Amino acid sequence: MPALAFLAALFFAALIDNGARSLVPPGGAPWFAYYQQLATDPFYLRALFETVALAFVTTLVCLIIGYPVAFYLVRHARAGRTLIIFLLISPLLTSIIMRTFGWRAIFARRGLLNASLQYLGLIERPLDILNSSASALIGMVHVLVPFMVLSIAAVLEKIDPRIEEAAEMLGASRLQTISRITFPLSLDGVASGAILVFMLAMGSFVTLLFLGGGSLQTFPLLIYQQFNTTRDFGMAATMSNVLMVLAALLMFIQLRLIRRSGVT
Amino acid sequence: MTIITRRSLLAGAAAGVATLPFAHDAFAQGRLTVTSYGGTWEKAQREIYAPVFKSRNAGWDVDVQLGGPPQWLSQIEANASAPPIHVSLMPVELALAGGAKGLFEKISVDKVPNLADVPKPFVDMCEGWGVCVNYGAAVFGYHKERVKNPPKSYKELVERVAKGELRAALPGIGWAFTPTILLWPLAQAFGGGVDNVTPGFEAVKRMRPNSVFWNSVTEFPQLLQSGEADVGIWYDGRIWDAYDAGAKWLAPLNPEEGAAMIPASVVKVKNAPEIGWKYVDAMLDPEAQLKFAKLINYPITNSKVVFPPELRERFTPWEKTQLPPFGKIAAVIPEWVNRWNRELRG
């Protein structure tokens, strides 16, 4: 009961309030005016596309980086296992602002990366790396890849290594064993990691604000702007409702696709 | 020998408990919640203004709530009948917006005696919904070691940044006051204004390829130090703060056209305890205001205060700044933000 009351007060009540705010546009406009604007204005449609595309690419990059790390962690790291887990978790113990400002110091025109490239004679003038979609993506992956690694590692841990050994004894190469045996069996972890990273990336705000420099306009950034600058709470509520429904829909589709591939 | 019986002990305890509410009243009549920005502003509230208020109003304590004005205004709006904030700092735009919604109370000399020593324009600019307690200007800040000949005017800044001779750090649309400190003065400099902001947008567009935008007020010095920019627009008091903290390479410059003046006002929230006015009065106290000016490097508004020469040199004279038409700008901010999103992205 206390948990239900807690949810009712802090989650459902807020959702209902958000829903109500989005249905009362100013100036006697019809109740669906905010939603109509989001659905028909190319600017908002593009922002919605950028939000989903960024979350998708971030998830993909996290998977590409995270799977080998998780595999190494579970199958090969013996003595160094604790150290790897610590290194994975340690960024999460630091304030996101500090991490983001750290990236800024690395990517700046007189930062570590540009200075190193110039020192090595690879570039003549500093590159504009900061305030781009690339720097925003790197910052996002840095923040979110631990979630992917830990989700996959937890499932890989449960796969009996003797199954992989049996496949190899029956003539499968290492690559075949991983692609046909290990990976399909670990899809549950991939799914959990992908959903977790995708959802967090959809709502990401601080990293984009400080590393993206306006190169990407996503819904969380626009919601902040509506709240902070224009004070149009109705529009902010509408955008957050759309974002939430879209996230739930995409999560449902992801789960369906994964279940179709044989993982429960 | 006095014998304490169980009965007398219980009676004594009951009497003690019965008098507790009165004892509480005698020592603490209540708590006043005031707002503050972080950093030196918080220090000023806690160490300068709150002690003045408490010394004059025994039994009252002060809670300082940190954050930003849009958040404070939303909190007040959400619970207007029993506001969680009693006295709040506000930029003039939001003081006017909140006043128009009936969230703040009109100020007067009978409620705030120190108001008599504040020049009238500092009350008029808030239309009576509070008073301006200090002000600063959004001047040019530049890297002295890299920029030997800084731009002297908005027009020169735009030309030199557009050519790529300088890189600029400009306030982005994530900063709530960008319309007032960037778009409006640029529009003014190029023949426009509130009613015609197009020249302001055109100027930003020209600078865009060689500019970075800051969306948090603390980003600016880092952008200059890390080489992302050589010059930009920032607040004069913050420039001197950074200078005193070790950024000796940083210098302010007031453009020829006059930087946008940015006053900070204080408002007393409607339905908050009446004693809130006493806190506003403490914030206008001449002695407290001088301490504040020394701490935070912003000029204050009580005309009785005499600034020491070293402080006066740092302040941008208000007559050499431009006073933005806050009310008019507040009305067009949504339109300007929308246009920025579509045309500039940043």
Coordinates of C-alpha atoms in Angstrom, one line a residue:
Chain A
M1 CA 0.0 0.0 0.0
P2 CA 2.7 2.6 0.8
A3 CA 4.3 1.9 -2.5
L4 CA 1.0 2.3 -4.3
A5 CA 0.3 5.6 -2.5
F6 CA 3.8 6.8 -3.3
L7 CA 3.3 6.0 -7.0
A8 CA -0.1 7.6 -7.0
A9 CA 1.1 10.8 -5.4
L10 CA 4.4 11.3 -7.3
F11 CA 3.9 9.5 -10.6
F12 CA 0.3 9.2 -11.6
A13 CA -0.8 12.5 -10.2
A14 CA 2.0 14.2 -12.1
L15 CA 1.1 12.4 -15.3
I16 CA -2.6 13.4 -15.0
D17 CA -1.6 17.0 -14.3
N18 CA 0.7 16.9 -17.4
G19 CA -2.0 15.5 -19.5
A20 CA -4.5 18.1 -18.4
R21 CA -2.1 21.0 -19.1
S22 CA -1.5 19.8 -22.6
L23 CA -5.2 19.9 -23.3
V24 CA -5.8 23.6 -22.4
P25 CA -4.1 25.7 -25.0
P26 CA -4.3 29.5 -24.6
G27 CA -6.5 31.9 -26.6
G28 CA -9.5 29.6 -27.0
A29 CA -7.8 27.3 -29.4
P30 CA -9.2 23.7 -29.7
W31 CA -8.1 21.2 -27.0
F32 CA -5.9 19.4 -29.4
A33 CA -4.1 22.5 -30.7
Y34 CA -0.7 21.7 -29.0
Y35 CA -0.8 18.1 -30.4
Q36 CA -1.8 19.4 -33.8
Q37 CA 1.2 21.7 -33.8
L38 CA 3.6 18.9 -33.0
A39 CA 2.1 16.6 -35.6
T40 CA 2.1 19.1 -38.5
D41 CA 5.0 21.5 -37.9
P42 CA 8.1 20.3 -39.7
F43 CA 10.3 21.8 -37.1
Y44 CA 8.9 19.7 -34.3
L45 CA 8.8 16.6 -36.5
R46 CA 12.4 17.0 -37.2
A47 CA 13.2 17.5 -33.5
L48 CA 11.3 14.3 -32.8
F49 CA 13.2 12.5 -35.5
E50 CA 16.5 13.8 -34.1
T51 CA 15.5 12.6 -30.6
V52 CA 14.8 9.1 -31.7
A53 CA 17.8 8.9 -34.1
L54 CA 20.2 10.0 -31.5
A55 CA 18.8 7.5 -29.0
F56 CA 19.1 4.7 -31.7
V57 CA 22.6 5.6 -32.7
T58 CA 23.7 5.9 -29.1
T59 CA 22.2 2.4 -28.3
L60 CA 23.9 0.9 -31.4
V61 CA 27.4 2.3 -30.5
C62 CA 26.9 1.3 -26.9
L63 CA 26.1 -2.3 -28.1
I64 CA 29.1 -2.4 -30.4
I65 CA 31.5 -1.2 -27.7
G66 CA 29.7 -2.9 -24.8
Y67 CA 29.3 -6.5 -26.0
P68 CA 33.0 -7.2 -26.5
V69 CA 33.8 -5.6 -23.1
A70 CA 31.1 -7.7 -21.4
F71 CA 32.3 -10.8 -23.2
Y72 CA 35.9 -10.2 -22.1
L73 CA 34.8 -9.4 -18.6
V74 CA 32.8 -12.7 -18.2
R75 CA 34.9 -15.1 -20.2
H76 CA 38.5 -13.9 -19.9
A77 CA 39.1 -11.4 -17.1
R78 CA 40.1 -13.3 -14.1
A79 CA 42.3 -11.2 -11.8
G80 CA 41.4 -7.9 -13.4
R81 CA 37.7 -8.5 -13.2
T82 CA 37.1 -6.3 -10.1
L83 CA 39.2 -3.6 -11.6
I84 CA 37.2 -3.6 -14.9
I85 CA 33.9 -3.5 -13.0
F86 CA 35.3 -0.6 -11.0
L87 CA 36.4 1.2 -14.1
L88 CA 33.0 0.7 -15.7
I89 CA 31.1 2.0 -12.7
S90 CA 33.5 4.8 -11.7
P91 CA 32.2 7.3 -14.3
L92 CA 28.7 6.8 -12.8
L93 CA 30.0 7.9 -9.4
T94 CA 31.1 11.3 -10.8
S95 CA 28.7 14.2 -11.3
I96 CA 27.4 14.3 -14.9
I97 CA 28.3 18.0 -15.0
M98 CA 31.9 17.2 -14.1
R99 CA 32.1 14.4 -16.8
T100 CA 30.6 16.7 -19.4
F101 CA 33.0 19.5 -18.6
G102 CA 35.8 17.0 -18.7
W103 CA 34.9 16.2 -22.3
R104 CA 34.8 19.9 -23.1
A105 CA 38.3 20.3 -21.9
I106 CA 39.4 17.4 -24.1
F107 CA 37.5 18.6 -27.2
A108 CA 38.2 22.3 -27.0
R109 CA 40.2 24.1 -29.7
R110 CA 43.1 24.3 -27.3
G111 CA 42.2 21.1 -25.6
L112 CA 44.0 17.8 -25.2
L113 CA 42.9 16.3 -28.5
N114 CA 43.6 19.2 -30.7
A115 CA 46.9 19.9 -29.0
S116 CA 48.0 16.3 -29.5
L117 CA 46.9 16.2 -33.1
Q118 CA 48.8 19.4 -33.7
Y119 CA 51.9 18.2 -31.9
L120 CA 51.9 15.0 -34.0
G121 CA 51.7 17.2 -37.1
L122 CA 48.4 15.6 -38.2
I123 CA 46.5 18.9 -38.4
E124 CA 47.6 22.5 -38.9
R125 CA 44.7 24.3 -37.4
P126 CA 42.5 23.2 -34.4
L127 CA 39.4 21.2 -35.4
D128 CA 35.9 22.3 -34.3
I129 CA 35.1 19.1 -32.4
L130 CA 33.1 20.6 -29.6
N131 CA 29.5 21.7 -30.0
S132 CA 28.8 19.1 -32.7
S133 CA 26.6 16.0 -32.9
A134 CA 29.8 13.9 -32.7
S135 CA 30.9 15.3 -29.4
A136 CA 27.4 14.9 -28.1
L137 CA 27.3 11.3 -29.2
I138 CA 30.7 10.6 -27.6
G139 CA 29.5 12.1 -24.3
M140 CA 26.3 10.1 -24.4
V141 CA 28.1 6.8 -25.1
H142 CA 30.5 7.5 -22.2
V143 CA 27.7 8.0 -19.8
L144 CA 25.5 5.1 -21.0
V145 CA 27.9 2.3 -22.1
P146 CA 28.2 0.9 -18.5
F147 CA 24.5 0.1 -18.5
M148 CA 24.9 -1.9 -21.6
V149 CA 28.0 -3.8 -20.4
L150 CA 26.5 -4.7 -17.0
S151 CA 23.2 -5.8 -18.6
I152 CA 24.9 -8.1 -21.1
A153 CA 27.5 -9.4 -18.6
A154 CA 24.7 -10.5 -16.2
V155 CA 23.2 -12.7 -18.9
L156 CA 26.6 -14.0 -20.3
E157 CA 27.5 -15.1 -16.8
K158 CA 24.6 -17.5 -16.8
I159 CA 25.5 -19.2 -20.1
D160 CA 27.2 -22.5 -19.4
P161 CA 30.7 -22.3 -21.1
R162 CA 30.4 -26.0 -21.8
I163 CA 27.9 -25.3 -24.5
E164 CA 30.5 -23.1 -26.3
E165 CA 33.2 -25.8 -25.8
A166 CA 30.8 -28.4 -27.2
A167 CA 30.3 -26.2 -30.3
E168 CA 34.0 -25.8 -30.8
M169 CA 34.6 -29.5 -30.3
L170 CA 32.1 -30.2 -33.1
G171 CA 34.1 -28.0 -35.5
A172 CA 32.7 -24.5 -35.1
S173 CA 35.2 -21.7 -35.3
R174 CA 35.5 -19.2 -32.4
L175 CA 33.6 -16.6 -34.5
Q176 CA 30.9 -19.1 -35.4
T177 CA 30.5 -20.1 -31.7
I178 CA 30.1 -16.5 -30.7
S179 CA 27.7 -15.6 -33.5
R180 CA 25.6 -18.7 -33.5
I181 CA 25.7 -19.8 -29.9
T182 CA 26.8 -17.1 -27.4
F183 CA 25.2 -14.1 -29.0
P184 CA 21.7 -15.6 -29.5
L185 CA 21.8 -17.0 -26.0
S186 CA 22.7 -13.5 -24.6
L187 CA 19.9 -11.7 -26.5
D188 CA 18.0 -11.2 -23.2
G189 CA 20.9 -9.1 -21.9
V190 CA 21.3 -7.3 -25.1
A191 CA 17.5 -6.5 -25.0
S192 CA 17.7 -5.2 -21.4
G193 CA 20.8 -3.1 -22.1
A194 CA 19.3 -1.7 -25.4
I195 CA 16.0 -0.8 -23.7
L196 CA 17.8 0.8 -20.8
V197 CA 20.3 2.8 -22.9
F198 CA 17.6 3.8 -25.4
M199 CA 15.2 5.1 -22.8
L200 CA 18.0 7.0 -21.0
A201 CA 19.3 8.5 -24.3
M202 CA 15.7 9.6 -25.2
G203 CA 15.5 11.7 -22.1
S204 CA 19.1 12.8 -22.0
F205 CA 19.5 16.5 -21.5
V206 CA 22.7 17.8 -19.7
T207 CA 25.2 16.1 -22.1
L208 CA 23.4 17.5 -25.1
L209 CA 23.1 20.9 -23.7
F210 CA 26.8 21.2 -22.9
L211 CA 28.4 19.1 -25.7
G212 CA 25.9 19.5 -28.6
G213 CA 26.0 23.3 -28.8
G214 CA 22.7 23.4 -30.7
S215 CA 23.8 21.0 -33.4
L216 CA 21.0 18.7 -32.3
Q217 CA 17.6 19.8 -31.2
T218 CA 15.9 17.1 -29.2
F219 CA 12.6 17.1 -27.3
P220 CA 14.3 17.2 -23.8
L221 CA 16.2 20.3 -24.8
L222 CA 13.0 21.9 -26.2
I223 CA 11.0 21.0 -23.0
Y224 CA 13.7 22.7 -20.9
Q225 CA 13.5 25.7 -23.1
Q226 CA 9.7 25.9 -22.8
F227 CA 10.0 25.7 -19.1
N228 CA 13.0 28.0 -18.6
T229 CA 12.7 30.7 -21.3
T230 CA 9.2 30.9 -22.8
R231 CA 7.3 29.5 -19.8
D232 CA 4.8 27.7 -22.0
F233 CA 4.0 24.8 -19.7
G234 CA 1.3 23.5 -21.9
M235 CA 3.6 23.0 -24.8
A236 CA 6.3 21.5 -22.5
A237 CA 3.6 19.1 -21.1
T238 CA 2.5 18.1 -24.6
M239 CA 6.1 17.4 -25.7
S240 CA 6.8 15.3 -22.6
N241 CA 3.6 13.3 -23.2
V242 CA 4.5 12.6 -26.8
L243 CA 8.0 11.6 -25.7
M244 CA 6.7 9.3 -23.1
V245 CA 4.2 7.6 -25.4
L246 CA 6.8 7.3 -28.1
A247 CA 9.3 5.7 -25.7
A248 CA 6.7 3.2 -24.4
L249 CA 5.8 2.4 -28.0
L250 CA 9.3 1.9 -29.1
M251 CA 10.1 -0.3 -26.0
F252 CA 7.1 -2.4 -26.9
I253 CA 8.3 -2.8 -30.5
Q254 CA 11.8 -3.7 -29.3
L255 CA 10.4 -6.4 -26.9
R256 CA 8.2 -7.8 -29.6
L257 CA 11.1 -8.1 -32.1
I258 CA 13.3 -9.7 -29.5
R259 CA 10.6 -12.2 -28.5
R260 CA 10.1 -13.0 -32.1
S261 CA 13.7 -14.0 -32.3
G262 CA 13.1 -16.6 -29.7
V263 CA 14.1 -14.9 -26.5
T264 CA 11.6 -14.6 -23.7
Chain B
M1 CA 15.8 17.8 52.0
T2 CA 13.4 18.2 49.1
I3 CA 11.8 15.0 48.1
I4 CA 10.7 14.7 44.4
T5 CA 7.7 12.5 44.2
R6 CA 6.4 10.9 41.1
R7 CA 3.4 13.1 41.2
S8 CA 5.4 16.4 41.4
L9 CA 7.7 15.2 38.6
L10 CA 4.7 14.4 36.3
A11 CA 3.1 17.8 37.2
G12 CA 6.3 19.6 36.4
A13 CA 6.7 17.8 33.1
A14 CA 3.1 18.6 32.2
A15 CA 3.6 22.2 33.0
G16 CA 6.7 22.3 31.0
V17 CA 5.0 20.7 28.0
A18 CA 2.1 23.2 28.4
T19 CA 4.4 26.2 28.1
L20 CA 6.4 24.8 25.2
P21 CA 4.3 26.6 22.5
F22 CA 4.8 29.9 24.3
A23 CA 8.5 29.2 24.7
H24 CA 8.7 28.5 20.9
D25 CA 7.0 31.8 20.2
A26 CA 9.4 33.6 22.5
F27 CA 12.4 32.2 20.7
A28 CA 11.3 31.6 17.1
Q29 CA 8.2 33.2 15.7
G30 CA 8.8 31.6 12.3
R31 CA 10.9 31.0 9.3
L32 CA 11.1 33.2 6.2
T33 CA 12.1 31.5 3.0
V34 CA 14.1 33.6 0.6
T35 CA 15.8 32.6 -2.7
S36 CA 19.3 33.0 -4.0
Y37 CA 21.5 32.1 -6.9
G38 CA 24.5 29.9 -6.0
G39 CA 28.0 31.0 -5.3
T40 CA 28.7 34.5 -4.0
W41 CA 25.0 35.3 -4.1
E42 CA 24.3 32.6 -1.6
K43 CA 27.1 33.9 0.6
A44 CA 25.6 37.4 0.4
Q45 CA 22.1 36.2 1.4
R46 CA 23.4 34.1 4.3
E47 CA 26.2 36.3 5.6
I48 CA 25.0 39.9 4.8
Y49 CA 21.2 40.2 4.4
A50 CA 19.9 37.4 6.6
P51 CA 21.9 38.6 9.7
V52 CA 20.6 42.2 9.2
F53 CA 17.0 40.9 9.0
K54 CA 17.5 38.6 12.0
S55 CA 19.1 41.3 14.2
R56 CA 16.0 43.5 13.7
N57 CA 13.4 40.7 13.9
A58 CA 14.1 38.5 16.9
G59 CA 12.6 35.1 16.8
W60 CA 12.6 34.9 13.0
D61 CA 15.0 32.7 11.1
V62 CA 15.8 32.6 7.4
D63 CA 15.9 29.7 5.0
V64 CA 17.8 30.3 1.8
Q65 CA 16.6 28.3 -1.2
L66 CA 19.0 28.0 -4.1
G67 CA 17.9 27.7 -7.8
G68 CA 16.9 29.9 -10.6
P69 CA 14.0 32.4 -11.2
P70 CA 11.9 30.4 -13.6
Q71 CA 11.9 27.5 -11.1
W72 CA 11.0 29.9 -8.2
L73 CA 8.2 31.5 -10.1
S74 CA 6.8 28.1 -11.0
Q75 CA 6.9 27.0 -7.4
I76 CA 5.0 30.2 -6.3
E77 CA 2.5 29.8 -9.2
A78 CA 1.8 26.2 -8.3
N79 CA 0.9 27.1 -4.7
A80 CA -0.1 30.7 -4.7
S81 CA -2.4 30.6 -1.6
A82 CA 0.4 29.2 0.6
P83 CA 3.6 30.0 -1.3
P84 CA 6.7 28.0 -0.4
I85 CA 8.8 31.1 -1.1
H86 CA 8.3 34.4 0.7
V87 CA 10.8 36.8 -0.7
S88 CA 12.5 36.1 -4.0
L89 CA 15.2 37.5 -6.3
M90 CA 13.8 38.0 -9.8
P91 CA 15.0 39.4 -13.1
V92 CA 12.8 42.3 -14.1
E93 CA 11.1 40.3 -16.9
L94 CA 9.8 37.7 -14.4
A95 CA 9.0 40.3 -11.7
L96 CA 6.7 41.9 -14.3
A97 CA 5.3 38.6 -15.5
G98 CA 4.6 37.4 -11.9
G99 CA 3.2 40.8 -10.9
A100 CA 0.8 40.7 -13.8
K101 CA -0.4 37.3 -12.6
G102 CA -1.0 38.7 -9.1
L103 CA 1.7 36.6 -7.5
F104 CA 3.6 39.5 -6.0
E105 CA 2.7 42.5 -3.9
K106 CA 3.2 46.2 -4.7
I107 CA 6.0 47.8 -2.8
S108 CA 5.8 51.2 -1.0
V109 CA 7.9 53.3 1.4
D110 CA 5.5 52.7 4.4
K111 CA 6.3 48.9 4.0
V112 CA 10.0 49.3 3.2
P113 CA 11.4 52.5 4.7
N114 CA 14.8 52.2 2.9
L115 CA 12.9 52.5 -0.4
A116 CA 12.9 56.3 0.2
D117 CA 16.7 56.3 -0.7
V118 CA 16.3 54.3 -3.9
P119 CA 16.0 56.3 -7.1
K120 CA 12.5 56.1 -8.6
P121 CA 13.6 54.4 -11.9
F122 CA 14.7 51.3 -10.0
V123 CA 11.1 50.9 -8.7
D124 CA 9.4 52.0 -11.9
M125 CA 11.2 49.5 -14.1
C126 CA 9.5 46.7 -12.0
E127 CA 6.2 48.7 -12.2
G128 CA 6.1 48.5 -8.4
W129 CA 6.2 44.7 -8.3
G130 CA 9.3 44.8 -6.2
V131 CA 12.5 46.9 -6.5
C132 CA 15.8 46.7 -8.2
V133 CA 18.4 46.0 -5.5
N134 CA 21.5 45.9 -7.7
Y135 CA 22.4 45.9 -11.4
G136 CA 25.0 44.8 -13.8
A137 CA 25.6 45.0 -17.5
A138 CA 26.1 42.3 -20.1
V139 CA 29.4 43.7 -21.4
F140 CA 32.1 42.3 -23.7
G141 CA 34.5 40.0 -21.9
Y142 CA 37.8 39.3 -23.7
H143 CA 41.0 37.4 -23.4
K144 CA 43.6 40.2 -22.8
E145 CA 46.6 38.1 -23.9
R146 CA 45.1 37.0 -27.2
V147 CA 43.1 40.1 -28.1
K148 CA 45.2 43.2 -27.9
N149 CA 42.7 45.4 -29.7
P150 CA 39.2 44.3 -28.5
P151 CA 36.1 45.4 -30.4
K152 CA 34.7 48.7 -29.2
S153 CA 31.2 48.3 -30.3
Y154 CA 28.5 45.7 -31.2
K155 CA 29.0 46.6 -34.9
E156 CA 32.7 46.0 -34.7
L157 CA 32.2 42.8 -32.8
V158 CA 29.9 41.5 -35.5
E159 CA 32.2 42.5 -38.3
R160 CA 35.3 41.0 -36.8
V161 CA 33.7 37.8 -35.8
A162 CA 31.9 37.4 -39.1
K163 CA 35.3 37.8 -40.9
G164 CA 36.8 35.1 -38.6
E165 CA 39.3 37.5 -37.1
L166 CA 37.9 36.7 -33.6
R167 CA 35.8 33.8 -32.2
A168 CA 32.9 34.7 -30.0
A169 CA 31.2 33.1 -27.0
L170 CA 27.6 34.3 -27.1
P171 CA 24.7 33.4 -24.9
G172 CA 22.6 30.6 -26.4
I173 CA 18.9 30.2 -26.2
G174 CA 19.3 27.8 -23.3
W175 CA 20.1 30.8 -21.2
A176 CA 16.8 32.5 -20.2
F177 CA 18.0 36.0 -20.7
T178 CA 19.6 35.8 -24.2
P179 CA 16.7 37.7 -25.8
T180 CA 17.5 40.7 -23.5
I181 CA 21.3 40.6 -23.5
L182 CA 22.0 39.5 -27.0
L183 CA 19.2 39.8 -29.5
W184 CA 17.8 43.2 -28.3
P185 CA 21.1 45.1 -28.1
L186 CA 22.2 43.7 -31.5
A187 CA 18.9 44.7 -33.0
Q188 CA 19.3 48.2 -31.5
A189 CA 22.9 48.5 -32.8
F190 CA 21.8 47.6 -36.4
G191 CA 18.8 49.9 -36.5
G192 CA 16.1 47.6 -35.2
G193 CA 14.6 47.1 -31.7
V194 CA 11.8 45.1 -30.0
D195 CA 9.4 45.7 -32.9
N196 CA 12.0 44.7 -35.5
V197 CA 14.4 42.1 -34.2
T198 CA 15.5 41.0 -37.7
P199 CA 18.8 43.0 -37.6
G200 CA 19.6 41.2 -34.3
F201 CA 19.0 37.8 -35.9
E202 CA 21.0 38.7 -39.0
A203 CA 23.9 39.8 -36.8
V204 CA 23.9 36.5 -34.9
K205 CA 23.7 34.6 -38.2
R206 CA 26.7 36.4 -39.5
M207 CA 28.7 35.6 -36.4
R208 CA 27.4 32.0 -36.2
P209 CA 30.3 30.2 -38.1
N210 CA 32.9 31.6 -35.7
S211 CA 30.9 31.5 -32.5
V212 CA 30.1 29.1 -29.7
F213 CA 27.0 29.5 -27.5
W214 CA 27.1 29.3 -23.7
N215 CA 23.9 28.0 -22.1
S216 CA 25.0 28.0 -18.5
V217 CA 26.3 31.3 -17.0
T218 CA 29.4 29.6 -15.6
E219 CA 30.7 28.3 -19.0
F220 CA 32.0 31.6 -20.3
P221 CA 35.5 31.8 -18.8
Q222 CA 36.2 28.1 -19.7
L223 CA 35.3 28.9 -23.3
L224 CA 37.8 31.7 -23.4
Q225 CA 40.5 29.8 -21.5
S226 CA 40.2 26.7 -23.7
G227 CA 40.5 28.7 -26.9
E228 CA 36.9 28.1 -28.1
A229 CA 36.5 31.9 -28.1
D230 CA 38.5 35.1 -27.7
V231 CA 35.7 37.5 -26.9
G232 CA 32.1 37.3 -25.9
I233 CA 29.1 38.7 -24.0
W234 CA 29.0 38.1 -20.2
Y235 CA 28.1 40.0 -17.0
D236 CA 30.6 42.6 -15.7
G237 CA 30.3 41.5 -12.1
R238 CA 31.0 37.9 -13.0
I239 CA 34.0 39.0 -15.1
W240 CA 35.5 40.7 -12.0
D241 CA 34.6 37.7 -9.8
A242 CA 36.5 35.4 -12.2
Y243 CA 39.4 38.0 -12.4
D244 CA 39.7 38.0 -8.6
A245 CA 39.6 34.2 -8.6
G246 CA 42.7 34.1 -10.8
A247 CA 41.5 34.7 -14.3
K248 CA 43.9 37.7 -14.7
W249 CA 43.7 37.3 -18.5
L250 CA 40.0 38.3 -18.5
A251 CA 38.8 41.9 -19.0
P252 CA 35.5 43.6 -19.5
L253 CA 34.6 46.3 -22.0
N254 CA 31.4 48.3 -22.3
P255 CA 30.6 48.7 -26.0
E256 CA 30.1 52.2 -27.3
E257 CA 26.4 51.7 -27.8
G258 CA 26.1 50.8 -24.2
A259 CA 25.7 47.2 -22.9
A260 CA 22.3 46.0 -21.8
M261 CA 21.7 46.8 -18.2
I262 CA 20.6 43.8 -16.2
P263 CA 19.0 44.7 -12.9
A264 CA 18.2 42.2 -10.2
S265 CA 15.0 42.9 -8.4
V266 CA 13.5 41.5 -5.2
V267 CA 9.8 40.8 -4.8
K268 CA 7.6 40.0 -1.8
V269 CA 5.3 37.1 -2.7
K270 CA 1.6 37.6 -2.2
N271 CA 0.2 35.6 0.8
A272 CA 3.7 35.4 2.3
P273 CA 4.1 36.7 5.9
E274 CA 4.0 40.5 6.1
I275 CA 7.4 40.4 7.7
G276 CA 8.8 39.6 4.3
W277 CA 8.8 43.3 3.7
K278 CA 11.4 43.6 6.5
Y279 CA 13.7 41.3 4.6
V280 CA 13.3 43.5 1.5
D281 CA 14.1 46.5 3.7
A282 CA 17.3 44.6 4.9
M283 CA 18.3 44.1 1.3
L284 CA 18.1 47.9 0.8
D285 CA 20.0 48.7 4.0
P286 CA 22.9 51.0 3.0
E287 CA 25.5 49.2 5.1
A288 CA 24.4 45.8 3.9
Q289 CA 24.3 47.0 0.3
L290 CA 27.9 48.2 0.5
K291 CA 29.1 44.9 1.9
F292 CA 27.1 43.2 -0.9
A293 CA 28.7 45.4 -3.6
K294 CA 32.2 44.7 -2.2
L295 CA 31.5 40.9 -2.2
I296 CA 29.8 40.5 -5.5
N297 CA 31.2 43.4 -7.7
Y298 CA 27.8 44.7 -8.7
P299 CA 26.6 48.2 -8.0
I300 CA 23.6 48.6 -5.7
T301 CA 20.7 51.0 -5.7
N302 CA 20.6 52.7 -2.3
S303 CA 21.7 56.3 -3.1
K304 CA 23.1 56.7 0.4
V305 CA 25.9 54.2 -0.3
V306 CA 29.3 55.7 -1.2
F307 CA 31.5 53.4 -3.2
P308 CA 35.2 53.2 -2.5
P309 CA 37.2 54.4 -5.5
E310 CA 38.6 50.9 -6.4
L311 CA 35.0 49.6 -6.5
R312 CA 33.7 52.5 -8.5
E313 CA 36.3 51.9 -11.2
R314 CA 35.0 48.4 -11.7
F315 CA 31.3 49.3 -12.1
T316 CA 29.9 50.0 -15.5
P317 CA 28.2 53.4 -15.1
W318 CA 24.5 53.0 -15.5
E319 CA 24.2 56.1 -17.6
K320 CA 26.5 54.4 -20.1
T321 CA 24.3 51.3 -20.4
Q322 CA 21.0 50.7 -22.2
L323 CA 18.0 49.9 -20.2
P324 CA 16.1 47.2 -22.1
P325 CA 12.3 47.6 -22.3
F326 CA 11.7 44.5 -20.2
G327 CA 7.9 44.4 -20.4
K328 CA 7.9 44.6 -24.2
I329 CA 10.7 42.0 -24.5
A330 CA 8.9 39.6 -22.1
A331 CA 5.9 39.8 -24.4
V332 CA 7.8 38.7 -27.5
I333 CA 10.2 36.2 -26.0
P334 CA 8.2 33.1 -27.2
E335 CA 8.2 34.4 -30.7
W336 CA 12.0 35.2 -30.6
V337 CA 12.8 31.8 -29.1
N338 CA 10.8 30.1 -31.8
R339 CA 12.6 32.0 -34.5
W340 CA 15.9 31.3 -32.9
N341 CA 15.2 27.5 -32.9
R342 CA 14.2 27.5 -36.6
E343 CA 16.9 29.9 -37.9
L344 CA 19.9 29.6 -35.7
R345 CA 19.9 26.4 -33.7
G346 CA 22.3 26.9 -30.8

